[in-house]
Amino acid sequence: MLRERKDIRNIAIIAHVDHGKTTLVDAMLKQARIFRENQQVEDRVMDSNELERERGITILAKNTSIVVPDPQSGDMIRINIVDTPGHADFGGEVERIMNMVDGALLIIDSVEGPKPQTRFVLKQAIEKKIPTIVVINKLERRDADPKNALDKTFDLFVELNADNNLLDFPIVYADGLQGKAGYDEHLNDNLQPLFETIIRRIPGPMIEEDTPFQMLVTNLGYDEYSGVTATGRIHAGTIKSGEQISRIKLDGSVEKTMAKYLFAYIGLERVSIKEAKAGDIITIAGLKEIQIGETLTNPEYTVALPSIEVQKPTVRMSFGVNTSPFAGREGKYSTSRKIWERLQEETKTNIALRVSQTEQKDVFSVSGRGELHLCILIETMRREGYEFQVSRPEAIIITEEDGTKTEPFEELHVDVNPDFVGVVIESLGSRHGRMEEMSNNPDGTVHLRFTIPTRGLLGYRYRFLNMTHGQGIMNSFYIGNCPLEGSFETRDSGSIIAIEEGVTTTYGLKNAEQRGILFVQPGVEVYEGMIVGETGRPQDLAINVVKKKHLTNMRQSIRDIDERLKVPREMSLDELVEYLSEDELLEVTPKNLRLRKRILNTHDRLRYQKTGEDSEL
């Protein structure tokens, strides 16, 4: 018989990127006295991943918990909190943690209101009928307009077909930075109104204590002492450490194992426990080869829970062994076996990722939910010491049973200065973007909404920032597959290519700079076929950038002697991936990122361009 467990609440915190979600969690932890009085605490403690701190976004879903008193009964209530990514590229994280919670906090910026990524994460909660508390955050901002933000949020709930129960959502106003909250725009000096609303409006988990143990694995980790760890919410029954359990694999087969260690989250720490019961979010350690989506059960009751379903990947790239002349110099792991093993290991925790082999034994196809999803994987691997090369991202085209080809489409939202509206509409139109809506924002910018093939967005962000002088904002999310659109040009510029191996010189680079924009400075090692700059013309340009100036007895003017170069363009990993053309690769090592042509030899490359005959492609 089902009954509600009153002593805990399991909630997810969801929001658009940079709407103050992680800062609000910081304040909740501090006010629940998770930290000691004299403990030094960093900001954004939940963003424990190095890349998360650098980029200012949440990439991985993480668990924590706080204990607060029930204002009516005085009983202590444990609130288990799951912090989720706010970017659609990491939607696999959002989709799986929704299986662990009974409610959600939706964080909305009081100035910006709900944004495109808000729509994506909220849709996951509404589809599972999860009650949601709307938190209008950042009330401290000078241009805050909480009423307008609330109106837009209600409209979003309606658009996403929320039922009447979900539309009757409670509202809390907050200043996450200062740790203040209130039932209206007059905030208390603490977050007590938020805690009370969670306890009052989010139900406790419905449990069956008298039935055998069942738990769905929703997250994996690794502990250096206890090995692989599996995290999830206990669906039914109880479990004790050292108890025998059964593991129901994704293929339906059953294997007996043992729950050697049990852990629960107390604040940010994972502590050992002896027993847990239905409704608890726990971690079981000591399991071998466990996978997300598998069910752990009592050995005498091997009934699987519904597995986790996530949207299919929309973009793929090839990861291969580094074949440049500098291969093996900087990486610790560079063989195809090591790269394949690392990619296979990633699929165990990154359930939205797909990895497969190709016809070439040292090249692998890696599919994900977007460019950012794959770029995070590339950056993670290079920091771990891997050396490899990747291709230009491409949209995954599917051939249906009737022979029709379809491709992924996205809903694109753009906020831009009125001066740049025309050029943005023109550029997106050339990529088969269809404008659905145009409206004015309160801050004077123009909001544009497009439906566009994912193919049209690949490599577009960098160009978009250039044409809007860095002032434009664009967000997109996958909406489904539609019939394949026609072809179009994605890049109208060529590359400046080194024609000889050596060390770049000021003299050689000056000649190249007169024909475009440089990516390297003097004193950099280059090889034949390496890309050192961009030219404004569609055709590539091969130049000797290691050429030295011949000395003569003739006097030279000071201007000739003192040759100066402009500062080369520095590009991030994301920008380099966007820059790639079909016949180019990005060489990735722990120390360097180098653009290169697939065919390095100049003569062979020109022959291929004329005849199309070359085995390297």
Coordinates of C-alpha atoms in Angstrom, one line a residue:
M1 CA 0.0 0.0 0.0
L2 CA 1.3 3.4 -1.0
R3 CA 1.8 6.1 1.7
E4 CA 3.5 9.5 1.7
R5 CA 6.8 9.7 3.5
K6 CA 6.6 13.0 5.4
D7 CA 10.2 13.4 6.7
I8 CA 11.9 14.1 3.3
R9 CA 11.5 16.1 0.1
N10 CA 13.3 15.3 -3.2
I11 CA 13.6 18.3 -5.5
A12 CA 15.4 19.3 -8.7
I13 CA 16.5 22.9 -9.3
I14 CA 16.2 23.9 -12.9
A15 CA 16.9 27.2 -14.7
H16 CA 18.2 28.8 -17.8
V17 CA 22.0 29.4 -17.8
D18 CA 23.1 32.3 -15.5
H19 CA 19.7 32.8 -13.8
G20 CA 21.3 32.4 -10.4
K21 CA 20.5 28.7 -9.7
T22 CA 23.9 27.7 -8.3
T23 CA 24.2 30.9 -6.2
L24 CA 20.8 30.2 -4.7
V25 CA 21.8 26.7 -3.8
D26 CA 24.9 28.2 -2.1
A27 CA 22.7 30.4 0.1
M28 CA 20.4 27.4 0.9
L29 CA 23.3 25.3 2.1
K30 CA 24.8 28.2 4.2
Q31 CA 21.5 29.0 5.9
A32 CA 20.8 25.3 6.7
R33 CA 24.2 25.5 8.5
I34 CA 25.8 22.8 6.4
F35 CA 29.2 24.4 6.9
R36 CA 31.0 25.0 10.1
E37 CA 31.1 28.6 11.4
N38 CA 34.9 29.0 10.7
Q39 CA 34.8 27.0 7.4
Q40 CA 36.1 28.8 4.3
V41 CA 33.5 28.2 1.6
E42 CA 34.0 29.1 -2.1
D43 CA 31.2 30.6 -4.1
R44 CA 29.3 28.2 -6.4
V45 CA 30.2 25.2 -4.3
M46 CA 28.0 22.9 -6.4
D47 CA 30.0 23.7 -9.5
S48 CA 32.8 21.4 -8.3
N49 CA 34.0 20.5 -11.8
E50 CA 36.9 22.7 -13.0
L51 CA 35.2 23.3 -16.4
E52 CA 32.0 24.3 -14.7
R53 CA 33.9 27.0 -12.7
E54 CA 35.7 28.3 -15.8
R55 CA 32.6 28.5 -18.0
G56 CA 30.2 29.5 -15.3
I57 CA 27.7 26.8 -16.2
T58 CA 26.5 23.6 -14.6
I59 CA 27.4 20.5 -16.7
L60 CA 26.8 17.6 -14.4
A61 CA 23.8 16.9 -12.2
K62 CA 24.9 16.7 -8.6
N63 CA 23.3 15.8 -5.3
T64 CA 23.2 17.5 -1.9
S65 CA 20.9 17.8 1.1
I66 CA 19.8 20.1 3.9
V67 CA 17.8 19.6 7.0
V68 CA 15.4 22.3 8.1
P69 CA 12.5 22.4 10.7
D70 CA 8.9 22.1 9.7
P71 CA 7.4 25.5 10.8
Q72 CA 4.1 23.8 11.9
S73 CA 5.2 20.6 13.6
G74 CA 8.8 21.4 14.4
D75 CA 9.9 18.1 13.0
M76 CA 13.2 18.1 11.0
I77 CA 12.7 17.6 7.3
R78 CA 15.5 16.5 5.0
I79 CA 15.4 18.2 1.6
N80 CA 17.4 16.3 -1.0
I81 CA 18.5 18.7 -3.8
V82 CA 19.6 17.8 -7.3
D83 CA 21.3 20.6 -9.1
T84 CA 20.7 20.2 -12.9
P85 CA 22.4 21.8 -16.0
G86 CA 20.6 24.7 -17.6
H87 CA 21.8 24.1 -21.1
A88 CA 19.9 21.9 -23.6
D89 CA 23.1 20.3 -24.8
F90 CA 23.3 18.6 -21.4
G91 CA 19.6 17.6 -21.5
G92 CA 20.6 14.0 -20.9
E93 CA 21.5 15.0 -17.3
V94 CA 18.1 16.7 -16.8
E95 CA 16.1 13.9 -18.3
R96 CA 17.5 11.2 -16.0
I97 CA 17.4 13.1 -12.7
M98 CA 13.7 13.7 -13.2
N99 CA 13.3 10.0 -12.2
M100 CA 14.6 10.8 -8.7
V101 CA 12.5 13.8 -7.6
D102 CA 9.0 14.6 -6.6
G103 CA 9.1 18.4 -7.2
A104 CA 11.2 21.2 -8.8
L105 CA 12.3 24.8 -8.2
L106 CA 12.2 26.8 -11.4
I107 CA 14.5 29.8 -11.1
I108 CA 13.5 32.8 -13.3
D109 CA 15.6 36.0 -13.7
S110 CA 13.4 39.0 -12.6
V111 CA 14.8 41.0 -15.6
E112 CA 15.0 38.5 -18.4
G113 CA 12.1 36.2 -17.5
P114 CA 12.0 32.7 -18.9
K115 CA 14.5 32.1 -21.7
P116 CA 14.8 29.3 -24.3
Q117 CA 16.7 26.9 -22.1
T118 CA 14.0 27.4 -19.4
R119 CA 11.5 26.0 -21.8
F120 CA 13.6 22.9 -22.3
V121 CA 14.2 22.0 -18.7
L122 CA 10.6 23.0 -17.6
K123 CA 9.2 20.7 -20.4
Q124 CA 10.9 17.7 -18.7
A125 CA 9.1 18.5 -15.4
I126 CA 5.7 19.1 -16.9
E127 CA 5.8 15.9 -18.9
K128 CA 6.4 13.9 -15.7
K129 CA 3.6 15.9 -13.9
I130 CA 6.2 17.2 -11.3
P131 CA 4.8 20.0 -9.1
T132 CA 6.9 23.1 -9.5
I133 CA 7.7 26.2 -7.4
V134 CA 8.5 29.3 -9.4
V135 CA 11.3 31.4 -7.8
I136 CA 11.6 34.9 -9.3
N137 CA 15.3 35.5 -8.6
K138 CA 17.7 38.5 -8.7
L139 CA 15.2 41.0 -7.3
E140 CA 18.2 43.2 -6.4
R141 CA 18.8 44.1 -10.0
R142 CA 18.0 47.8 -10.8
D143 CA 15.9 47.0 -13.8
A144 CA 14.0 44.1 -12.2
D145 CA 10.5 43.6 -13.4
P146 CA 9.1 40.6 -11.4
K147 CA 5.5 41.1 -12.6
N148 CA 6.5 40.8 -16.3
A149 CA 8.7 37.8 -15.5
L150 CA 5.9 36.1 -13.8
D151 CA 3.4 36.8 -16.6
K152 CA 5.8 35.3 -19.1
T153 CA 6.4 32.3 -16.9
F154 CA 2.7 31.6 -16.7
D155 CA 2.4 31.9 -20.5
L156 CA 5.2 29.4 -20.8
F157 CA 3.4 26.9 -18.6
V158 CA 0.3 27.3 -20.8
E159 CA 2.4 26.8 -24.0
L160 CA 3.8 23.6 -22.6
N161 CA 0.3 22.2 -21.9
A162 CA 0.6 22.2 -18.1
D163 CA -2.6 21.0 -16.5
N164 CA -4.6 23.1 -14.0
N165 CA -2.8 21.6 -11.0
L166 CA 0.6 22.5 -12.4
L167 CA -0.6 26.0 -13.5
D168 CA -1.5 26.7 -9.8
F169 CA 2.2 27.0 -9.0
P170 CA 3.4 28.7 -5.8
I171 CA 5.6 31.8 -6.2
V172 CA 8.6 32.8 -4.1
Y173 CA 10.6 36.0 -4.7
A174 CA 14.3 35.9 -4.0
D175 CA 17.7 37.5 -4.0
G176 CA 20.0 34.5 -4.1
L177 CA 23.1 36.5 -3.8
Q178 CA 22.1 38.0 -0.5
G179 CA 20.2 34.8 0.7
K180 CA 16.8 36.5 1.0
A181 CA 13.3 35.4 0.0
G182 CA 9.7 36.4 0.4
Y183 CA 6.1 35.7 -0.6
D184 CA 6.0 39.0 -2.3
E185 CA 8.6 41.6 -3.4
H186 CA 9.3 42.6 0.2
L187 CA 11.9 40.0 1.1
N188 CA 12.8 38.5 4.5
D189 CA 16.4 38.6 5.7
N190 CA 16.6 34.8 5.1
L191 CA 15.4 32.0 2.9
Q192 CA 12.8 30.8 5.4
P193 CA 9.8 31.5 3.0
L194 CA 11.5 29.3 0.4
F195 CA 12.1 26.5 2.8
E196 CA 8.5 26.7 4.1
T197 CA 7.1 26.6 0.5
I198 CA 9.1 23.5 -0.3
I199 CA 7.9 21.7 2.8
R200 CA 4.3 22.8 2.3
R201 CA 3.9 22.5 -1.5
I202 CA 6.2 19.7 -2.6
P203 CA 4.9 16.3 -1.6
G204 CA 7.0 13.6 0.1
P205 CA 7.8 10.5 -1.9
M206 CA 5.0 7.9 -2.2
I207 CA 6.5 4.7 -1.0
E208 CA 5.8 1.0 -0.5
E209 CA 7.8 -0.1 2.6
D210 CA 6.5 -3.7 2.8
T211 CA 7.4 -4.6 -0.8
P212 CA 10.9 -5.9 -1.9
F213 CA 13.7 -3.5 -2.6
Q214 CA 13.8 -1.8 -6.0
M215 CA 16.1 1.1 -7.2
L216 CA 16.7 2.6 -10.7
V217 CA 20.3 3.6 -11.3
T218 CA 20.3 7.2 -12.5
N219 CA 23.9 8.3 -12.0
L220 CA 27.4 6.7 -11.9
G221 CA 30.6 7.7 -10.2
Y222 CA 33.8 6.3 -9.0
D223 CA 35.4 6.2 -5.6
E224 CA 39.1 5.3 -5.2
Y225 CA 38.4 3.1 -2.2
S226 CA 35.1 1.4 -3.1
G227 CA 35.2 1.4 -6.9
V228 CA 32.2 2.2 -9.2
T229 CA 29.2 3.9 -7.5
A230 CA 25.6 3.9 -8.5
T231 CA 23.2 6.6 -7.4
G232 CA 19.4 6.6 -7.5
R233 CA 16.2 6.8 -5.5
I234 CA 14.9 3.8 -3.7
H235 CA 11.5 3.0 -5.4
A236 CA 10.4 0.4 -2.9
G237 CA 11.5 -1.6 0.1
T238 CA 14.7 -1.2 2.2
I239 CA 18.3 -2.1 1.8
K240 CA 21.2 -2.7 4.2
S241 CA 24.9 -2.5 3.6
G242 CA 26.5 -5.9 2.7
E243 CA 23.1 -7.3 1.5
Q244 CA 22.8 -9.5 -1.5
I245 CA 20.9 -7.9 -4.4
S246 CA 20.1 -8.6 -8.1
R247 CA 21.1 -6.4 -11.0
I248 CA 18.7 -6.4 -14.0
K249 CA 20.7 -5.4 -17.0
L250 CA 19.5 -3.3 -19.9
D251 CA 19.2 -6.5 -22.0
G252 CA 16.9 -8.1 -19.4
S253 CA 19.4 -10.6 -18.0
V254 CA 19.8 -10.9 -14.2
E255 CA 23.1 -11.0 -12.3
K256 CA 23.5 -11.4 -8.5
T257 CA 25.8 -9.0 -6.7
M258 CA 26.3 -7.4 -3.3
A259 CA 25.6 -3.8 -2.0
K260 CA 29.0 -3.7 -0.2
Y261 CA 28.7 0.0 0.8
L262 CA 25.8 2.4 1.2
F263 CA 26.2 6.2 1.2
A264 CA 23.8 9.1 1.6
Y265 CA 24.4 12.8 1.0
I266 CA 24.6 15.0 4.2
G267 CA 25.2 18.5 2.9
L268 CA 27.9 18.2 0.3
E269 CA 29.5 15.1 1.9
R270 CA 28.8 11.5 1.1
V271 CA 28.6 9.6 4.4
S272 CA 28.4 5.9 5.0
I273 CA 25.1 4.5 6.2
K274 CA 23.9 1.1 7.4
E275 CA 20.4 1.1 6.0
A276 CA 18.1 3.1 3.7
K277 CA 14.4 2.8 2.8
A278 CA 12.0 3.8 0.0
G279 CA 12.2 7.5 -0.9
D280 CA 15.8 7.9 0.0
I281 CA 18.4 9.0 -2.6
I282 CA 21.4 6.9 -2.0
T283 CA 24.7 5.7 -3.5
I284 CA 25.6 2.0 -3.6
A285 CA 29.3 1.3 -4.1
G286 CA 31.3 -1.8 -5.0
L287 CA 29.3 -2.8 -8.1
K288 CA 31.1 -3.9 -11.3
E289 CA 30.2 -2.8 -14.8
I290 CA 26.9 -1.2 -13.7
Q291 CA 25.1 1.0 -16.2
I292 CA 22.6 3.9 -16.0
G293 CA 19.0 2.7 -16.5
E294 CA 19.6 -0.7 -14.9
T295 CA 17.4 -1.8 -11.9
L296 CA 18.8 -3.1 -8.6
T297 CA 16.3 -5.4 -6.8
N298 CA 15.8 -7.9 -4.0
P299 CA 17.1 -11.3 -5.3
E300 CA 13.7 -12.9 -4.9
Y301 CA 11.8 -10.0 -6.8
T302 CA 13.6 -9.4 -10.1
V303 CA 11.1 -7.0 -11.7
A304 CA 12.7 -4.1 -13.6
L305 CA 11.6 -0.5 -13.3
P306 CA 11.0 1.5 -16.6
S307 CA 14.4 2.4 -18.0
I308 CA 15.5 6.0 -18.6
E309 CA 14.7 7.4 -22.1
V310 CA 16.6 10.4 -23.5
Q311 CA 16.4 12.2 -26.8
K312 CA 18.7 10.9 -29.5
P313 CA 21.9 12.8 -30.5
T314 CA 21.6 15.4 -33.2
V315 CA 25.3 16.1 -34.0
R316 CA 28.3 14.0 -34.6
M317 CA 32.1 14.4 -35.0
S318 CA 34.9 11.9 -35.7
F319 CA 37.6 11.4 -33.1
G320 CA 40.8 9.8 -34.5
V321 CA 44.4 9.2 -33.8
N322 CA 46.6 12.3 -34.3
T323 CA 48.3 11.9 -37.7
S324 CA 50.2 15.2 -37.8
P325 CA 54.0 15.4 -37.9
F326 CA 53.9 16.5 -34.2
A327 CA 52.0 13.4 -33.1
G328 CA 53.1 11.8 -29.8
R329 CA 55.0 14.8 -28.6
E330 CA 52.6 16.2 -26.0
G331 CA 50.0 13.6 -25.1
K332 CA 50.2 10.7 -22.6
Y333 CA 47.5 8.7 -24.4
S334 CA 47.5 8.8 -28.2
T335 CA 46.8 5.3 -29.5
S336 CA 43.5 4.2 -31.0
R337 CA 43.0 1.6 -28.2
K338 CA 43.3 4.2 -25.5
I339 CA 41.0 6.7 -27.2
W340 CA 38.4 4.0 -27.8
E341 CA 38.5 2.9 -24.2
R342 CA 38.1 6.4 -22.9
L343 CA 35.1 7.1 -25.2
Q344 CA 33.5 3.8 -24.2
E345 CA 34.0 4.8 -20.5
E346 CA 32.3 8.1 -21.1
T347 CA 29.1 6.5 -22.5
K348 CA 28.6 4.8 -19.1
T349 CA 27.9 8.1 -17.4
N350 CA 27.0 10.4 -20.3
I351 CA 23.9 8.7 -21.5
A352 CA 23.1 11.2 -24.3
L353 CA 26.4 10.3 -26.0
R354 CA 26.8 7.6 -28.6
V355 CA 30.1 6.1 -29.8
S356 CA 30.7 3.8 -32.7
Q357 CA 33.5 2.5 -34.9
T358 CA 33.9 3.6 -38.5
E359 CA 35.4 1.9 -41.6
Q360 CA 38.8 3.3 -40.6
K361 CA 40.1 1.4 -37.6
D362 CA 41.7 4.5 -35.9
V363 CA 38.7 6.8 -36.4
F364 CA 35.5 6.8 -34.2
S365 CA 32.2 8.4 -34.7
V366 CA 31.0 10.3 -31.6
S367 CA 27.4 11.7 -31.5
G368 CA 26.0 14.1 -28.9
R369 CA 23.3 16.7 -28.3
G370 CA 25.1 19.7 -29.7
E371 CA 28.5 21.3 -30.3
L372 CA 28.9 22.3 -26.7
H373 CA 28.2 18.8 -25.5
L374 CA 31.0 17.4 -27.7
C375 CA 33.4 20.3 -26.9
I376 CA 33.1 19.6 -23.2
L377 CA 34.1 16.0 -23.9
I378 CA 37.1 17.1 -26.0
E379 CA 38.3 19.6 -23.4
T380 CA 37.9 17.0 -20.6
M381 CA 39.9 14.4 -22.6
R382 CA 42.8 16.8 -23.4
R383 CA 43.1 17.7 -19.7
E384 CA 43.4 14.1 -18.9
G385 CA 46.4 13.8 -21.2
Y386 CA 44.8 12.5 -24.4
E387 CA 46.0 13.4 -27.8
F388 CA 43.8 13.0 -30.9
Q389 CA 42.2 14.9 -33.8
V390 CA 38.6 15.8 -34.5
S391 CA 36.6 16.7 -37.5
R392 CA 34.0 19.3 -38.2
P393 CA 30.6 18.7 -36.5
E394 CA 27.8 17.6 -38.8
A395 CA 24.1 17.1 -38.2
I396 CA 22.8 13.5 -38.1
I397 CA 20.6 12.8 -41.1
I398 CA 18.2 9.9 -40.8
T399 CA 16.7 7.9 -43.7
E400 CA 13.1 6.9 -42.9
E401 CA 11.5 3.6 -43.9
D402 CA 9.9 5.2 -47.0
G403 CA 13.3 6.6 -48.1
T404 CA 12.6 10.2 -47.0
K405 CA 15.7 11.8 -45.5
T406 CA 15.1 13.9 -42.3
E407 CA 17.4 16.1 -40.3
P408 CA 17.2 17.7 -36.8
F409 CA 15.6 21.1 -36.5
E410 CA 16.0 23.6 -33.7
E411 CA 14.0 26.6 -32.3
L412 CA 16.4 29.5 -32.3
H413 CA 15.9 32.6 -30.1
V414 CA 18.0 35.7 -30.9
D415 CA 18.2 39.0 -28.9
V416 CA 20.0 41.6 -30.9
N417 CA 20.5 45.4 -31.3
P418 CA 18.0 46.9 -33.8
D419 CA 21.0 48.0 -36.0
F420 CA 21.9 44.3 -36.6
V421 CA 18.4 42.8 -37.2
G422 CA 18.6 43.0 -41.0
V423 CA 22.0 41.3 -41.3
V424 CA 21.0 38.6 -38.8
I425 CA 17.8 37.8 -40.6
E426 CA 19.6 37.7 -44.0
S427 CA 22.4 35.4 -42.7
L428 CA 19.9 32.9 -41.0
G429 CA 17.7 33.0 -44.1
S430 CA 20.7 31.9 -46.2
R431 CA 21.0 28.9 -43.9
H432 CA 17.3 27.9 -44.3
G433 CA 16.2 29.6 -41.1
R434 CA 12.5 30.6 -41.1
M435 CA 11.5 33.6 -38.9
E436 CA 8.5 32.8 -36.8
E437 CA 8.3 35.9 -34.6
M438 CA 9.8 39.4 -34.0
S439 CA 9.1 41.5 -30.9
N440 CA 10.7 44.3 -28.9
N441 CA 12.4 43.6 -25.6
P442 CA 12.0 46.1 -22.6
D443 CA 15.8 46.9 -22.8
G444 CA 15.5 48.2 -26.4
T445 CA 16.8 45.0 -28.1
V446 CA 14.8 43.0 -30.7
H447 CA 13.8 39.4 -30.0
L448 CA 13.7 37.1 -33.1
R449 CA 12.5 33.5 -33.1
F450 CA 13.5 31.1 -35.9
T451 CA 13.0 27.5 -36.9
I452 CA 16.2 26.3 -38.5
P453 CA 18.0 23.1 -39.4
T454 CA 20.7 22.1 -36.8
R455 CA 23.0 22.0 -39.9
G456 CA 22.4 25.8 -40.3
L457 CA 23.6 26.5 -36.8
L458 CA 26.9 24.6 -37.0
G459 CA 29.7 27.1 -37.3
Y460 CA 27.3 30.0 -37.1
R461 CA 27.8 31.3 -33.5
Y462 CA 31.3 32.8 -34.1
R463 CA 30.0 34.5 -37.3
F464 CA 27.0 35.8 -35.4
L465 CA 29.1 37.4 -32.7
N466 CA 31.2 39.1 -35.3
M467 CA 28.2 40.6 -37.2
T468 CA 26.6 41.8 -33.9
H469 CA 29.9 43.2 -32.6
G470 CA 29.7 40.7 -29.7
Q471 CA 26.4 42.2 -28.4
G472 CA 24.0 39.5 -29.7
I473 CA 22.6 36.6 -27.7
M474 CA 21.4 33.4 -29.2
N475 CA 19.9 30.2 -27.7
S476 CA 18.5 27.1 -29.4
F477 CA 17.0 23.7 -28.5
Y478 CA 16.1 20.7 -30.5
I479 CA 12.4 20.4 -31.6
G480 CA 12.3 17.4 -33.8
N481 CA 13.3 16.0 -37.2
C482 CA 11.9 17.4 -40.5
P483 CA 12.5 16.7 -44.2
L484 CA 16.0 17.5 -45.3
E485 CA 16.5 21.0 -46.6
G486 CA 18.8 22.0 -49.5
S487 CA 22.5 22.6 -49.3
F488 CA 24.1 26.0 -48.5
E489 CA 27.5 27.6 -47.9
T490 CA 28.6 27.6 -44.3
R491 CA 31.8 29.5 -44.7
D492 CA 32.8 32.2 -47.2
S493 CA 36.4 32.5 -46.2
G494 CA 39.5 30.4 -46.9
S495 CA 42.4 29.4 -44.8
I496 CA 46.1 30.5 -44.8
I497 CA 48.2 27.3 -44.8
A498 CA 51.8 26.8 -44.0
I499 CA 53.6 25.4 -47.0
E500 CA 56.8 24.3 -45.1
E501 CA 57.7 22.9 -41.7
G502 CA 59.8 25.1 -39.3
V503 CA 59.5 28.0 -36.9
T504 CA 57.4 31.0 -37.9
T505 CA 59.3 34.2 -38.5
T506 CA 58.1 37.8 -38.5
Y507 CA 59.2 38.2 -42.1
G508 CA 57.2 35.2 -43.2
L509 CA 54.1 36.1 -41.2
K510 CA 54.2 39.7 -42.5
N511 CA 53.6 38.4 -46.0
A512 CA 50.7 36.2 -44.7
E513 CA 49.2 39.1 -42.7
Q514 CA 48.8 41.2 -45.8
R515 CA 46.4 38.6 -47.1
G516 CA 44.3 37.9 -44.0
I517 CA 44.1 37.4 -40.3
L518 CA 46.8 35.4 -38.4
F519 CA 46.2 32.7 -35.8
V520 CA 49.9 32.4 -34.8
Q521 CA 52.8 34.6 -33.8
P522 CA 56.5 34.5 -34.5
G523 CA 58.5 31.6 -32.9
V524 CA 55.8 29.0 -33.2
E525 CA 56.5 25.5 -34.7
V526 CA 54.4 24.7 -37.7
Y527 CA 54.2 21.9 -40.2
E528 CA 53.2 21.7 -43.9
G529 CA 49.4 21.8 -44.1
M530 CA 48.9 23.5 -40.7
I531 CA 46.4 26.4 -40.8
V532 CA 48.0 29.6 -39.6
G533 CA 45.3 32.2 -40.5
E534 CA 42.2 33.1 -42.4
T535 CA 41.9 34.9 -45.7
G536 CA 38.9 36.9 -46.9
R537 CA 38.6 35.0 -50.1
P538 CA 36.9 31.6 -50.5
Q539 CA 40.0 29.9 -51.8
D540 CA 42.7 28.6 -49.5
L541 CA 46.2 30.3 -49.6
A542 CA 49.5 28.4 -49.0
I543 CA 52.3 30.7 -47.8
N544 CA 55.8 30.1 -46.5
V545 CA 55.5 31.5 -43.0
V546 CA 58.9 30.2 -41.9
K547 CA 60.8 32.2 -44.5
K548 CA 63.7 34.2 -43.3
K549 CA 64.8 37.6 -44.6
H550 CA 68.1 37.5 -46.6
L551 CA 70.8 39.8 -45.3
T552 CA 72.4 42.3 -47.7
N553 CA 75.0 45.0 -47.5
M554 CA 72.4 47.7 -48.5
R555 CA 71.2 50.1 -45.8
Q556 CA 67.5 49.8 -44.9
S557 CA 65.1 52.3 -43.5
I558 CA 64.1 52.0 -39.8
R559 CA 60.6 51.2 -41.0
D560 CA 61.8 48.1 -43.0
I561 CA 63.9 46.9 -40.0
D562 CA 61.2 47.3 -37.4
E563 CA 58.5 45.2 -38.9
R564 CA 55.5 44.8 -36.6
L565 CA 52.7 42.3 -36.7
K566 CA 49.2 42.7 -35.4
V567 CA 48.2 40.6 -32.4
P568 CA 47.1 37.2 -33.8
R569 CA 43.5 36.1 -33.2
E570 CA 43.2 33.8 -30.3
M571 CA 40.3 31.3 -30.5
S572 CA 38.8 29.0 -27.8
L573 CA 38.2 25.4 -28.4
D574 CA 34.5 26.1 -29.2
E575 CA 35.5 28.7 -31.8
L576 CA 38.1 26.4 -33.4
V577 CA 35.6 23.6 -33.8
E578 CA 33.1 26.1 -35.3
Y579 CA 35.8 27.4 -37.7
L580 CA 36.5 24.0 -39.2
S581 CA 35.6 23.3 -42.8
E582 CA 34.9 19.9 -44.3
D583 CA 38.5 19.3 -45.4
E584 CA 40.0 20.4 -42.1
L585 CA 40.7 18.8 -38.7
L586 CA 41.5 20.1 -35.3
E587 CA 44.6 18.6 -33.6
V588 CA 44.0 18.3 -29.9
T589 CA 46.8 17.8 -27.3
P590 CA 47.1 18.6 -23.6
K591 CA 49.3 21.7 -24.5
N592 CA 48.1 22.9 -27.9
L593 CA 45.1 23.1 -30.3
R594 CA 46.2 23.3 -34.0
L595 CA 44.0 23.6 -37.1
R596 CA 45.2 21.6 -40.0
K597 CA 44.1 20.3 -43.4
R598 CA 43.1 16.7 -43.8
I599 CA 45.7 16.3 -46.6
L600 CA 48.9 17.9 -45.3
N601 CA 51.0 17.7 -48.5
T602 CA 50.3 20.8 -50.7
H603 CA 50.8 18.9 -54.0
D604 CA 48.5 16.1 -52.9
R605 CA 45.9 18.5 -51.6
L606 CA 45.8 20.5 -54.9
R607 CA 45.5 17.2 -56.9
Y608 CA 42.6 16.1 -54.8
Q609 CA 40.8 19.4 -55.3
K610 CA 41.1 18.9 -59.0
T611 CA 40.4 15.2 -59.3
G612 CA 38.8 14.2 -56.0
E613 CA 41.1 11.2 -55.8
D614 CA 42.8 10.7 -52.4
S615 CA 42.6 7.9 -50.0
E616 CA 43.1 10.1 -46.9
L617 CA 39.6 11.5 -47.3

